[in-house]
């Protein structure tokens, strides 16, 4: 008996999410915060973690951490916070809960590939619509597609990954109003865009706001959260793995959220560097830079495969997205000033 005979055909047809080996590279492929924690903070965190009882299961509902998130992140009163093992976990939970036979998922695409992968996992039909050639949002086109396909679930990455584009708030509001089903605003880059739909939760019963601490500087601990009406969270909780957020993550997240200013200060430096890097990239001949409100840039070059390999030979790892929807596109994360200089020089060399 071989896997081909037993595994679902749609799973056989998938390619696993690819993570490139990065040892010894200038790592600009995964939107990580490049700055380490201050030495003093690291030592204090180590003390906190050393006192944990790892023989005990985690608290499955983590009320203190959820309350801390609600307070620090401006979650409106009356809304419920739910935690995930990264927001990837939350995408899986929400999609699974809504996966009735024949249900449709929609998103302005191209966008984060995990939405489509989860549609495949749980048997939803995924429909991408509503982005123009320059990856700006055509809300009217999206709403027409909504009318046609009647999606149970809509994901909007705000700002979008892998393009970095932040859609106009008024256009997104029109989409939320026009959607008959649940709309998830994925605000993974909130700290860089400084725009949010969190206050709109009070207005729209079909809205979920999803975030992660990954891009903020804690990608290693795997913590995502969403805010929604309690009625939604009650249902999502039924499909959540009971112990999805481990003891170490709960403690580290609590510790760091009490020192959120440390991470927000790093994010502010990244926002400044984003502008510097954007200017330097735009000055390179033969490079198109798409406008970004995140901590990365989508760029288009003449030959993305060749440029990607040439960067790699120079020790710089970026993400090659070359495909039909993103022809000759690379995605580069904003790093430290030094990393960004290395990137721009390597790119200049690679484009020769
Ligand atoms: C990175 C990213 C995520 C996943 O974040 P994790 O919390 O690390 O799983 C979700 N959505 C978007 C749009 C992202 O770019």
Coordinates of C-alpha atoms and ligand atoms in Angstrom, one line a residue:
X1 CA 0.0 0.0 0.0
X2 CA 1.4 3.4 -1.0
X3 CA 0.4 6.9 0.2
X4 CA -0.8 7.7 -3.4
X5 CA -3.6 5.1 -2.9
X6 CA -4.8 6.4 0.5
X7 CA -4.1 10.1 0.8
X8 CA -6.8 12.5 -0.4
X9 CA -6.0 13.6 -4.0
X10 CA -6.2 17.3 -3.0
X11 CA -3.5 16.7 -0.4
X12 CA -1.3 14.8 -2.8
X13 CA -1.6 17.7 -5.2
X14 CA -0.4 20.2 -2.5
X15 CA 3.2 21.4 -2.0
X16 CA 4.2 21.7 1.6
X17 CA 4.9 25.3 2.7
X18 CA 8.6 25.8 1.9
X19 CA 11.0 27.2 4.5
X20 CA 14.5 27.7 3.0
X21 CA 17.6 26.8 5.1
X22 CA 19.1 30.1 6.3
X23 CA 22.2 29.1 8.3
X24 CA 24.9 31.8 7.8
X25 CA 22.7 33.9 5.5
X26 CA 21.5 37.5 5.9
X27 CA 18.0 36.3 6.5
X28 CA 15.5 38.6 4.9
X29 CA 12.9 36.1 3.8
X30 CA 10.4 35.7 6.7
X31 CA 9.4 39.2 8.0
X32 CA 11.2 38.7 11.3
X33 CA 12.1 41.5 13.5
X34 CA 15.9 41.6 13.2
X35 CA 16.6 43.0 16.7
X36 CA 17.4 40.8 19.7
X37 CA 15.9 41.6 23.1
X38 CA 18.0 43.8 25.4
X39 CA 20.4 41.7 27.6
X40 CA 18.7 42.7 30.8
X41 CA 15.2 41.7 29.4
X42 CA 16.6 38.4 28.3
X43 CA 18.0 37.6 31.8
X44 CA 14.7 38.6 33.5
X45 CA 12.7 36.4 31.0
X46 CA 15.1 33.5 31.7
X47 CA 14.3 33.8 35.4
X48 CA 10.6 33.8 34.8
X49 CA 10.8 30.7 32.5
X50 CA 13.0 28.9 35.0
X51 CA 10.3 29.0 37.6
X52 CA 7.6 27.4 35.4
X53 CA 6.3 23.9 36.2
X54 CA 6.8 22.1 32.9
X55 CA 5.4 18.9 34.3
X56 CA 1.9 20.5 34.3
X57 CA -0.4 21.1 31.4
X58 CA -0.8 24.7 30.3
X59 CA -3.9 26.6 31.4
X60 CA -6.2 25.9 28.4
X61 CA -8.1 29.2 28.7
X62 CA -5.3 31.5 29.9
X63 CA -7.7 34.2 31.2
X64 CA -4.9 36.5 32.5
X65 CA -3.0 36.5 29.2
X66 CA -6.2 37.1 27.2
X67 CA -7.2 40.0 29.5
X68 CA -3.7 41.5 29.1
X69 CA -4.0 41.3 25.3
X70 CA -7.4 42.8 25.4
X71 CA -6.1 45.7 27.5
X72 CA -2.8 46.3 25.5
X73 CA -4.3 45.9 22.1
X74 CA -7.5 47.9 22.4
X75 CA -10.0 45.1 22.2
X76 CA -13.4 46.7 22.7
X77 CA -15.2 45.7 25.9
X78 CA -17.7 42.8 25.4
X79 CA -15.5 41.2 22.7
X80 CA -13.7 37.9 23.5
X81 CA -10.0 37.1 22.8
X82 CA -9.0 33.7 21.7
X83 CA -5.3 32.4 21.5
X84 CA -3.7 30.3 18.9
X85 CA -0.4 28.5 18.3
X86 CA 0.5 31.4 15.9
X87 CA -2.2 32.9 13.8
X88 CA -1.7 30.0 11.4
X89 CA -3.5 27.9 14.1
X90 CA -6.3 30.5 14.3
X91 CA -6.8 30.4 10.5
X92 CA -7.1 26.7 10.7
X93 CA -9.6 26.9 13.6
X94 CA -11.9 29.5 11.9
X95 CA -11.7 27.7 8.5
X96 CA -12.5 24.3 10.0
X97 CA -15.4 25.7 12.0
X98 CA -17.1 27.1 8.9
X99 CA -16.3 24.3 6.5
X100 CA -19.8 23.1 5.6
X101 CA -19.9 21.0 2.5
X102 CA -19.9 23.3 -0.6
X103 CA -18.8 26.4 1.4
X104 CA -16.8 29.1 -0.3
X105 CA -13.8 31.0 1.0
X106 CA -12.9 34.3 -0.7
X107 CA -9.9 36.7 -0.4
X108 CA -8.4 39.6 -2.3
X109 CA -5.6 37.7 -4.0
X110 CA -2.7 37.1 -4.5
X111 CA -2.4 37.0 -0.7
X112 CA -1.2 34.8 2.2
X113 CA -1.0 31.2 0.9
X114 CA -2.2 29.7 4.2
X115 CA -5.8 30.8 3.4
X116 CA -6.0 28.7 0.3
X117 CA -4.1 25.8 1.9
X118 CA -6.7 25.7 4.7
X119 CA -9.5 25.8 2.2
X120 CA -8.0 22.7 0.6
X121 CA -7.5 21.0 4.0
X122 CA -11.2 21.4 4.9
X123 CA -12.8 21.2 1.5
X124 CA -13.9 24.8 1.0
X125 CA -13.8 26.2 -2.5
X126 CA -11.3 29.1 -2.5
X127 CA -11.9 32.2 -4.8
X128 CA -9.4 35.0 -5.2
X129 CA -10.8 38.3 -6.6
X130 CA -10.5 42.0 -6.5
X131 CA -6.9 43.0 -6.9
X132 CA -5.7 45.1 -9.8
X133 CA -2.4 44.6 -11.7
X134 CA -0.6 46.9 -9.2
X135 CA -2.2 44.9 -6.3
X136 CA -4.4 47.7 -5.2
X137 CA -8.0 46.8 -4.1
X138 CA -10.9 46.9 -6.5
X139 CA -13.6 46.7 -3.9
X140 CA -16.4 46.9 -6.5
X141 CA -14.9 43.9 -8.4
X142 CA -14.6 42.0 -5.1
X143 CA -18.1 42.7 -4.1
X144 CA -19.4 41.6 -7.5
X145 CA -17.5 38.3 -6.9
X146 CA -19.1 38.1 -3.4
X147 CA -22.5 38.4 -4.9
X148 CA -21.7 35.6 -7.3
X149 CA -20.0 33.1 -4.9
X150 CA -21.8 33.9 -1.6
X151 CA -18.7 33.1 0.6
X152 CA -19.2 31.8 4.1
X153 CA -15.7 33.1 5.0
X154 CA -13.6 36.1 3.7
X155 CA -10.0 36.7 4.7
X156 CA -8.5 40.2 4.2
X157 CA -4.8 40.6 5.0
X158 CA -4.5 44.2 6.2
X159 CA -1.9 45.1 5.0
X160 CA -1.6 42.3 2.5
X161 CA 1.2 39.7 2.4
X162 CA 3.1 39.2 0.1
X163 CA 2.4 42.7 -1.5
X164 CA 2.6 45.0 1.6
X165 CA -0.3 47.0 0.2
X166 CA -2.6 48.6 2.8
X167 CA -6.1 48.9 1.3
X168 CA -8.2 52.1 1.9
X169 CA -10.2 51.7 5.0
X170 CA -13.4 52.9 3.4
X171 CA -13.1 50.2 0.7
X172 CA -12.6 47.5 3.2
X173 CA -15.7 48.8 5.1
X174 CA -17.8 48.5 2.0
X175 CA -16.6 44.9 1.6
X176 CA -17.5 44.0 5.3
X177 CA -20.9 45.5 4.8
X178 CA -21.5 43.6 1.5
X179 CA -20.4 40.2 2.9
X180 CA -23.2 37.8 4.0
X181 CA -20.6 35.6 5.9
X182 CA -17.8 36.0 8.3
X183 CA -15.0 38.5 7.5
X184 CA -11.6 38.0 9.1
X185 CA -9.3 41.0 9.1
X186 CA -5.8 39.6 9.4
X187 CA -3.7 42.3 10.9
X188 CA -0.4 40.5 11.2
X189 CA 1.5 43.7 10.3
X190 CA -0.6 46.0 12.5
X191 CA 2.5 47.4 14.3
X192 CA 4.0 48.5 11.0
X193 CA 0.8 49.9 9.4
X194 CA -0.6 51.4 12.6
X195 CA -4.2 50.9 11.2
X196 CA -6.8 48.6 12.7
X197 CA -10.4 47.4 12.4
X198 CA -10.4 46.6 16.2
X199 CA -12.9 49.4 17.0
X200 CA -15.2 48.2 14.2
X201 CA -15.9 45.0 16.0
X202 CA -18.7 46.8 17.9
X203 CA -20.4 47.8 14.6
X204 CA -20.2 44.5 12.6
X205 CA -21.4 41.2 14.0
X206 CA -19.7 39.3 11.1
X207 CA -16.2 40.7 11.9
X208 CA -13.2 39.0 13.4
X209 CA -9.8 40.8 13.9
X210 CA -6.8 38.5 13.9
X211 CA -3.3 39.3 14.9
X212 CA 0.0 37.7 15.8
X213 CA 3.1 38.6 17.9
X214 CA 5.3 37.0 15.3
X215 CA 6.1 40.1 13.2
X216 CA 6.3 42.2 16.3
X217 CA 9.5 40.3 17.3
X218 CA 8.3 37.1 18.9
X219 CA 8.0 34.7 15.9
X220 CA 9.8 32.0 17.9
X221 CA 7.1 31.7 20.6
X222 CA 4.2 31.1 18.3
X223 CA 1.3 33.1 19.6
X224 CA -1.6 34.5 17.6
X225 CA -4.8 36.0 18.9
X226 CA -8.2 37.0 17.5
X227 CA -10.9 39.2 18.9
X228 CA -14.6 38.7 18.1
X229 CA -18.0 38.5 19.6
X230 CA -18.3 35.8 22.3
X231 CA -20.8 33.9 20.2
X232 CA -18.1 33.3 17.5
X233 CA -15.4 32.4 20.0
X234 CA -17.7 29.9 21.7
X235 CA -17.9 27.9 18.4
X236 CA -14.2 28.3 17.5
X237 CA -13.3 27.0 21.0
X238 CA -14.9 23.7 20.1
X239 CA -12.4 23.0 17.3
X240 CA -9.3 24.5 19.1
X241 CA -6.8 22.0 20.4
X242 CA -7.3 22.3 24.2
X243 CA -3.6 22.9 25.0
X244 CA -2.7 24.8 21.8
X245 CA -0.6 27.5 23.6
X246 CA 2.1 26.0 25.7
X247 CA 3.3 27.0 29.2
X248 CA 6.5 28.6 27.9
X249 CA 4.7 30.7 25.3
X250 CA 2.0 31.8 27.8
X251 CA 4.7 33.0 30.3
X252 CA 7.0 34.6 27.7
X253 CA 4.1 36.4 26.0
X254 CA 2.8 37.7 29.4
X255 CA 6.3 38.9 30.3
X256 CA 6.9 40.7 26.9
X257 CA 3.4 42.2 26.7
X258 CA 4.1 43.9 30.1
X259 CA 7.2 45.3 28.3
X260 CA 5.5 46.0 25.0
X261 CA 7.3 49.4 24.7
X262 CA 10.6 47.4 24.1
X263 CA 9.0 45.8 21.0
X264 CA 7.2 48.9 19.9
X265 CA 10.4 50.8 20.0
X266 CA 12.0 48.2 17.7
X267 CA 9.0 48.4 15.4
X268 CA 9.4 52.1 15.2
X269 CA 13.0 51.7 14.1
X270 CA 11.9 49.2 11.4
X271 CA 9.3 51.7 10.1
X272 CA 12.1 54.3 9.8
X273 CA 14.3 51.8 8.0
X274 CA 11.4 50.8 5.7
X275 CA 11.4 54.3 4.3
X276 CA 15.2 54.3 3.9
X277 CA 15.2 50.9 2.2
X278 CA 12.2 51.7 0.0
X279 CA 14.1 54.8 -1.4
X280 CA 17.3 52.8 -2.0
X281 CA 15.3 50.0 -3.8
X282 CA 13.5 52.5 -6.0
X283 CA 16.8 54.0 -7.1
X284 CA 17.9 50.7 -8.6
X285 CA 17.4 50.5 -12.3
X286 CA 15.0 47.8 -13.5
X287 CA 13.4 47.3 -10.1
X288 CA 9.7 48.0 -9.5
X289 CA 8.9 48.5 -5.8
X290 CA 5.2 48.2 -4.6
X291 CA 4.1 50.5 -1.8
X292 CA 4.3 48.8 1.5
X293 CA 2.9 49.5 5.0
X294 CA 4.4 46.3 6.4
X295 CA 8.0 45.3 7.3
X296 CA 8.8 44.1 3.8
X297 CA 8.7 45.1 0.2
X298 CA 7.5 43.2 -2.9
X299 CA 9.7 44.1 -5.8
X300 CA 9.6 43.1 -9.5
X301 CA 12.8 42.5 -11.4
X302 CA 13.5 41.4 -15.0
X303 CA 14.4 37.8 -14.0
X304 CA 13.4 36.9 -10.4
X305 CA 14.8 33.3 -10.5
X306 CA 18.2 34.6 -11.6
X307 CA 18.2 37.5 -9.2
X308 CA 17.2 35.3 -6.3
X309 CA 20.1 32.9 -7.0
X310 CA 22.6 35.7 -7.5
X311 CA 21.5 37.1 -4.1
X312 CA 21.8 33.7 -2.5
X313 CA 25.4 33.3 -3.8
X314 CA 26.2 36.6 -2.1
X315 CA 24.7 35.3 1.2
X316 CA 21.4 37.1 1.1
X317 CA 18.2 35.1 1.5
X318 CA 15.0 36.7 0.2
X319 CA 11.7 35.0 -0.8
X320 CA 11.2 34.1 -4.5
X321 CA 7.5 34.4 -5.4
X322 CA 7.9 34.1 -9.1
X323 CA 4.6 32.6 -10.3
X324 CA 1.8 33.5 -12.7
X325 CA 0.1 35.9 -10.3
X326 CA 3.4 37.4 -9.1
X327 CA 5.6 37.1 -12.1
X328 CA 9.2 38.0 -11.5
X329 CA 8.5 39.1 -7.9
X330 CA 10.7 38.8 -4.9
X331 CA 9.8 39.7 -1.3
X332 CA 12.4 41.3 0.9
X333 CA 12.1 41.8 4.6
X334 CA 13.3 45.1 6.2
X335 CA 16.3 44.2 8.3
X336 CA 18.8 46.2 10.3
X337 CA 20.4 49.2 8.6
X338 CA 23.5 47.0 8.0
X339 CA 21.5 44.1 6.6
X340 CA 19.6 46.5 4.3
X341 CA 22.8 48.0 3.0
X342 CA 24.1 44.4 2.2
X343 CA 20.8 43.7 0.5
X344 CA 20.9 46.8 -1.7
X345 CA 24.5 46.2 -2.7
X346 CA 24.0 42.6 -3.4
X347 CA 20.9 43.4 -5.5
X348 CA 22.8 46.0 -7.5
X349 CA 25.4 43.4 -8.2
X350 CA 22.8 40.7 -9.0
X351 CA 21.0 43.0 -11.5
X352 CA 24.2 43.6 -13.6
Ligands
LIG1 C1 3.0 35.9 8.9 C2 1.6 35.9 8.7 C3 0.7 35.2 9.5 C4 1.1 34.0 10.4 O1 1.6 34.4 11.5 P1 2.0 33.4 12.7 O2 1.4 34.0 13.9 O3 3.5 33.4 12.7 O4 1.4 32.0 12.3 C5 -0.7 35.3 9.3 N1 -1.2 36.1 8.4 C6 -0.4 36.9 7.6 C7 -0.9 37.8 6.6 C8 1.0 36.8 7.7 O5 1.8 37.5 6.9

